[in-house]
Amino acid sequence: MSPLKKQNLLLVILVIFYSVGLIGLHTGYRSYFLGLTPFNLLLSFGCLYLSFKDYSLKKHVDIILIAAAGYSIEWIGVHTSVLFGHYRYGSVLGYKLDGIPLIIGLNWVLLTFTSAAIVHKWQIPLVLKALVAGALMTGLDWILEPVAIRSGFWSWEGHVVPVYNYICWMIFSTLFSYWILSRKNVETNKVTVGLFVILVIFFAILNR
């Protein structure tokens, strides 16, 4: 199968899966579909990964580094409130290690590689690319937050998302994006860009 056909197939799978999810979350089976959230993240990452042309050791190292860094900053946030603010994770995101869902590191990888893919080919300085990618990730988090809170992904002290959360998101999203962009580990294709667009549409609709 050619790379383009494979990307088209993966994109169709993602569109179908997220469309079914949208329908399911608006039915009486909402709790069942919420329980599929970890699988949703794994499927999304799997489609993203399969869309790559480059499977070098350097790319795999970056995937592991961002996953580990993402988990680590979430651990610091939950256990010290130094980062993001006062929040706790619920049970929807699956198995937790010391209070942090293991899948959350993969989520940081997913968002970093998809947002960076959007700006990768722009003819602007690297720092600006990273800042725009960071802003895209932070914007997605802003759209996602109300849905995540209602769905039990996590909860905030006082039921209010602090501005500091978005400041931390912007900082780390920009740093992660800068890292993979500078190491030329970003691929812009139908899946890497399309997945980010799907996520924005998915959570924007749920946020209505």
Short mmCIF file of C-alpha atoms in Angstrom, two decimals:
data_model
loop_
_atom_site.label_atom_id
_atom_site.label_comp_id
_atom_site.label_asym_id
_atom_site.label_seq_id
_atom_site.Cartn_x
_atom_site.Cartn_y
_atom_site.Cartn_z
CA MET A 1 0.00 0.00 0.00
CA SER A 2 1.35 3.42 -0.93
CA PRO A 3 1.99 5.96 1.85
CA LEU A 4 -0.83 8.18 0.57
CA LYS A 5 -3.36 5.33 0.50
CA LYS A 6 -2.29 4.28 3.98
CA GLN A 7 -2.76 7.83 5.28
CA ASN A 8 -6.20 8.02 3.67
CA LEU A 9 -7.21 4.74 5.29
CA LEU A 10 -5.92 5.80 8.71
CA LEU A 11 -7.74 9.13 8.43
CA VAL A 12 -11.00 7.36 7.52
CA ILE A 13 -10.59 5.10 10.57
CA LEU A 14 -10.11 8.12 12.82
CA VAL A 15 -13.10 10.00 11.36
CA ILE A 16 -15.36 6.95 11.77
CA PHE A 17 -14.18 6.23 15.30
CA TYR A 18 -14.56 9.81 16.53
CA SER A 19 -17.94 10.15 14.80
CA VAL A 20 -19.21 7.01 16.53
CA GLY A 21 -17.82 8.37 19.78
CA LEU A 22 -19.69 11.65 19.36
CA ILE A 23 -22.95 9.80 18.76
CA GLY A 24 -22.36 7.40 21.64
CA LEU A 25 -21.60 10.19 24.12
CA HIS A 26 -24.98 11.74 23.33
CA THR A 27 -26.91 8.55 24.07
CA GLY A 28 -27.81 6.57 27.16
CA TYR A 29 -24.56 4.65 26.71
CA ARG A 30 -22.41 7.65 27.61
CA SER A 31 -20.70 5.90 30.53
CA TYR A 32 -19.74 2.97 28.29
CA PHE A 33 -18.20 5.25 25.68
CA LEU A 34 -16.36 7.24 28.35
CA GLY A 35 -14.83 3.97 29.48
CA LEU A 36 -13.32 3.61 26.01
CA THR A 37 -11.26 6.80 26.43
CA PRO A 38 -7.92 5.01 27.02
CA PHE A 39 -8.57 2.85 23.95
CA ASN A 40 -9.40 6.01 22.01
CA LEU A 41 -6.02 7.51 22.90
CA LEU A 42 -4.22 4.29 21.99
CA LEU A 43 -6.03 4.06 18.65
CA SER A 44 -5.26 7.70 17.89
CA PHE A 45 -1.60 7.25 18.70
CA GLY A 46 -1.50 4.03 16.69
CA CYS A 47 -2.90 5.77 13.61
CA LEU A 48 -0.46 8.64 14.11
CA TYR A 49 2.47 6.25 14.46
CA LEU A 50 1.50 4.18 11.42
CA SER A 51 1.31 7.34 9.30
CA PHE A 52 5.02 8.04 9.80
CA LYS A 53 7.58 7.41 7.07
CA ASP A 54 10.55 7.73 9.41
CA TYR A 55 10.99 5.13 12.15
CA SER A 56 14.50 6.10 13.16
CA LEU A 57 15.94 5.55 16.61
CA LYS A 58 16.02 9.34 17.07
CA LYS A 59 12.26 9.60 16.58
CA HIS A 60 11.57 6.75 19.00
CA VAL A 61 13.84 8.38 21.57
CA ASP A 62 11.88 11.62 21.27
CA ILE A 63 8.56 9.81 21.64
CA ILE A 64 9.80 8.16 24.83
CA LEU A 65 11.33 11.40 26.15
CA ILE A 66 8.15 13.43 25.64
CA ALA A 67 5.98 10.67 27.13
CA ALA A 68 8.24 10.51 30.19
CA ALA A 69 8.47 14.29 30.50
CA GLY A 70 4.69 14.62 30.09
CA TYR A 71 4.07 12.06 32.83
CA SER A 72 6.66 13.72 35.07
CA ILE A 73 5.23 17.23 34.86
CA GLU A 74 1.76 15.83 35.53
CA TRP A 75 3.15 14.01 38.58
CA ILE A 76 4.66 17.25 39.84
CA GLY A 77 1.40 19.07 39.18
CA VAL A 78 -0.79 16.58 41.00
CA HIS A 79 1.52 15.97 43.96
CA THR A 80 2.83 19.49 44.55
CA SER A 81 0.51 21.89 42.64
CA VAL A 82 3.68 23.74 41.58
CA LEU A 83 2.68 23.14 37.96
CA PHE A 84 -0.79 23.70 36.46
CA GLY A 85 -2.57 24.22 39.80
CA HIS A 86 -4.58 22.10 42.25
CA TYR A 87 -6.10 19.15 40.37
CA ARG A 88 -6.63 15.41 40.62
CA TYR A 89 -7.25 12.70 38.05
CA GLY A 90 -10.40 10.61 38.01
CA SER A 91 -10.72 6.99 36.87
CA VAL A 92 -11.80 7.55 33.25
CA LEU A 93 -8.28 7.68 31.79
CA GLY A 94 -7.48 4.17 32.97
CA TYR A 95 -4.74 2.68 35.15
CA LYS A 96 -2.92 5.19 37.33
CA LEU A 97 0.62 4.98 38.65
CA ASP A 98 0.98 7.06 41.81
CA GLY A 99 -2.16 9.03 40.94
CA ILE A 100 -1.25 9.75 37.30
CA PRO A 101 -2.83 7.82 34.39
CA LEU A 102 -0.07 6.08 32.44
CA ILE A 103 -1.82 7.05 29.21
CA ILE A 104 -1.29 10.77 29.93
CA GLY A 105 2.31 10.64 28.70
CA LEU A 106 1.08 9.29 25.39
CA ASN A 107 -1.40 12.14 25.21
CA TRP A 108 1.44 14.66 25.40
CA VAL A 109 3.20 12.82 22.55
CA LEU A 110 0.04 12.82 20.46
CA LEU A 111 -0.64 16.52 20.89
CA THR A 112 2.99 17.56 20.44
CA PHE A 113 3.53 15.70 17.19
CA THR A 114 0.18 16.76 15.68
CA SER A 115 0.41 20.46 16.58
CA ALA A 116 4.04 20.63 15.44
CA ALA A 117 3.03 18.97 12.16
CA ILE A 118 0.77 21.92 11.37
CA VAL A 119 3.60 24.48 11.56
CA HIS A 120 6.45 22.24 10.40
CA LYS A 121 6.58 23.52 6.81
CA TRP A 122 5.86 27.16 7.56
CA GLN A 123 8.59 29.52 6.38
CA ILE A 124 9.08 31.22 9.74
CA PRO A 125 11.84 31.02 12.40
CA LEU A 126 11.99 27.87 14.50
CA VAL A 127 11.14 29.70 17.72
CA LEU A 128 7.97 31.13 16.17
CA LYS A 129 6.99 27.69 14.90
CA ALA A 130 7.33 26.28 18.41
CA LEU A 131 5.35 29.17 19.90
CA VAL A 132 2.50 28.69 17.41
CA ALA A 133 2.48 24.94 18.02
CA GLY A 134 2.43 25.61 21.77
CA ALA A 135 -0.47 28.02 21.32
CA LEU A 136 -2.37 25.40 19.29
CA MET A 137 -1.93 22.81 22.04
CA THR A 138 -2.93 25.29 24.73
CA GLY A 139 -5.99 26.29 22.70
CA LEU A 140 -7.01 22.66 22.41
CA ASP A 141 -6.65 22.24 26.16
CA TRP A 142 -8.88 25.27 26.66
CA ILE A 143 -11.56 23.64 24.47
CA LEU A 144 -11.09 20.27 26.16
CA GLU A 145 -11.18 21.38 29.81
CA PRO A 146 -14.97 21.74 30.30
CA VAL A 147 -15.56 18.37 28.61
CA ALA A 148 -12.84 16.67 30.65
CA ILE A 149 -14.20 18.02 33.93
CA ARG A 150 -17.80 16.97 33.16
CA SER A 151 -16.59 13.57 32.01
CA GLY A 152 -14.50 12.88 35.11
CA PHE A 153 -11.09 12.90 33.44
CA TRP A 154 -9.84 15.19 36.19
CA SER A 155 -11.14 17.77 38.67
CA TRP A 156 -9.95 21.17 39.86
CA GLU A 157 -9.99 22.60 43.36
CA GLY A 158 -12.93 24.99 43.58
CA HIS A 159 -14.22 23.67 40.22
CA VAL A 160 -12.39 26.49 38.43
CA VAL A 161 -9.60 26.04 35.88
CA PRO A 162 -6.84 28.51 36.85
CA VAL A 163 -5.16 30.72 34.28
CA TYR A 164 -1.90 29.27 35.58
CA ASN A 165 -2.88 25.94 34.01
CA TYR A 166 -2.83 27.51 30.55
CA ILE A 167 0.45 29.31 31.26
CA CYS A 168 2.07 25.97 32.11
CA TRP A 169 0.52 24.36 29.05
CA MET A 170 1.93 27.09 26.84
CA ILE A 171 5.41 26.78 28.34
CA PHE A 172 5.71 22.99 28.12
CA SER A 173 3.89 22.68 24.80
CA THR A 174 6.29 25.19 23.29
CA LEU A 175 9.35 23.47 24.77
CA PHE A 176 8.26 20.02 23.56
CA SER A 177 7.43 21.38 20.11
CA TYR A 178 10.75 23.20 19.88
CA TRP A 179 12.57 20.01 20.77
CA ILE A 180 11.06 17.80 18.06
CA LEU A 181 11.06 20.58 15.45
CA SER A 182 14.73 21.35 16.07
CA ARG A 183 15.59 17.65 15.77
CA LYS A 184 13.59 17.41 12.52
CA ASN A 185 11.42 14.61 13.88
CA VAL A 186 8.13 16.10 12.71
CA GLU A 187 6.16 14.76 9.75
CA THR A 188 3.40 16.73 8.07
CA ASN A 189 0.84 14.47 6.42
CA LYS A 190 -2.92 13.94 6.25
CA VAL A 191 -3.02 12.02 9.52
CA THR A 192 -0.73 14.18 11.65
CA VAL A 193 -2.58 17.35 10.66
CA GLY A 194 -6.00 15.74 10.30
CA LEU A 195 -5.93 14.19 13.76
CA PHE A 196 -5.38 17.56 15.40
CA VAL A 197 -8.30 19.02 13.43
CA ILE A 198 -10.48 16.04 14.40
CA LEU A 199 -9.66 16.55 18.09
CA VAL A 200 -10.56 20.24 17.91
CA ILE A 201 -13.89 19.51 16.20
CA PHE A 202 -14.66 16.57 18.52
CA PHE A 203 -14.20 18.52 21.76
CA ALA A 204 -15.73 21.71 20.37
CA ILE A 205 -18.95 19.80 19.61
CA LEU A 206 -18.93 18.12 23.04
CA ASN A 207 -18.36 21.53 24.59
CA ARG A 208 -21.58 22.96 23.19
#
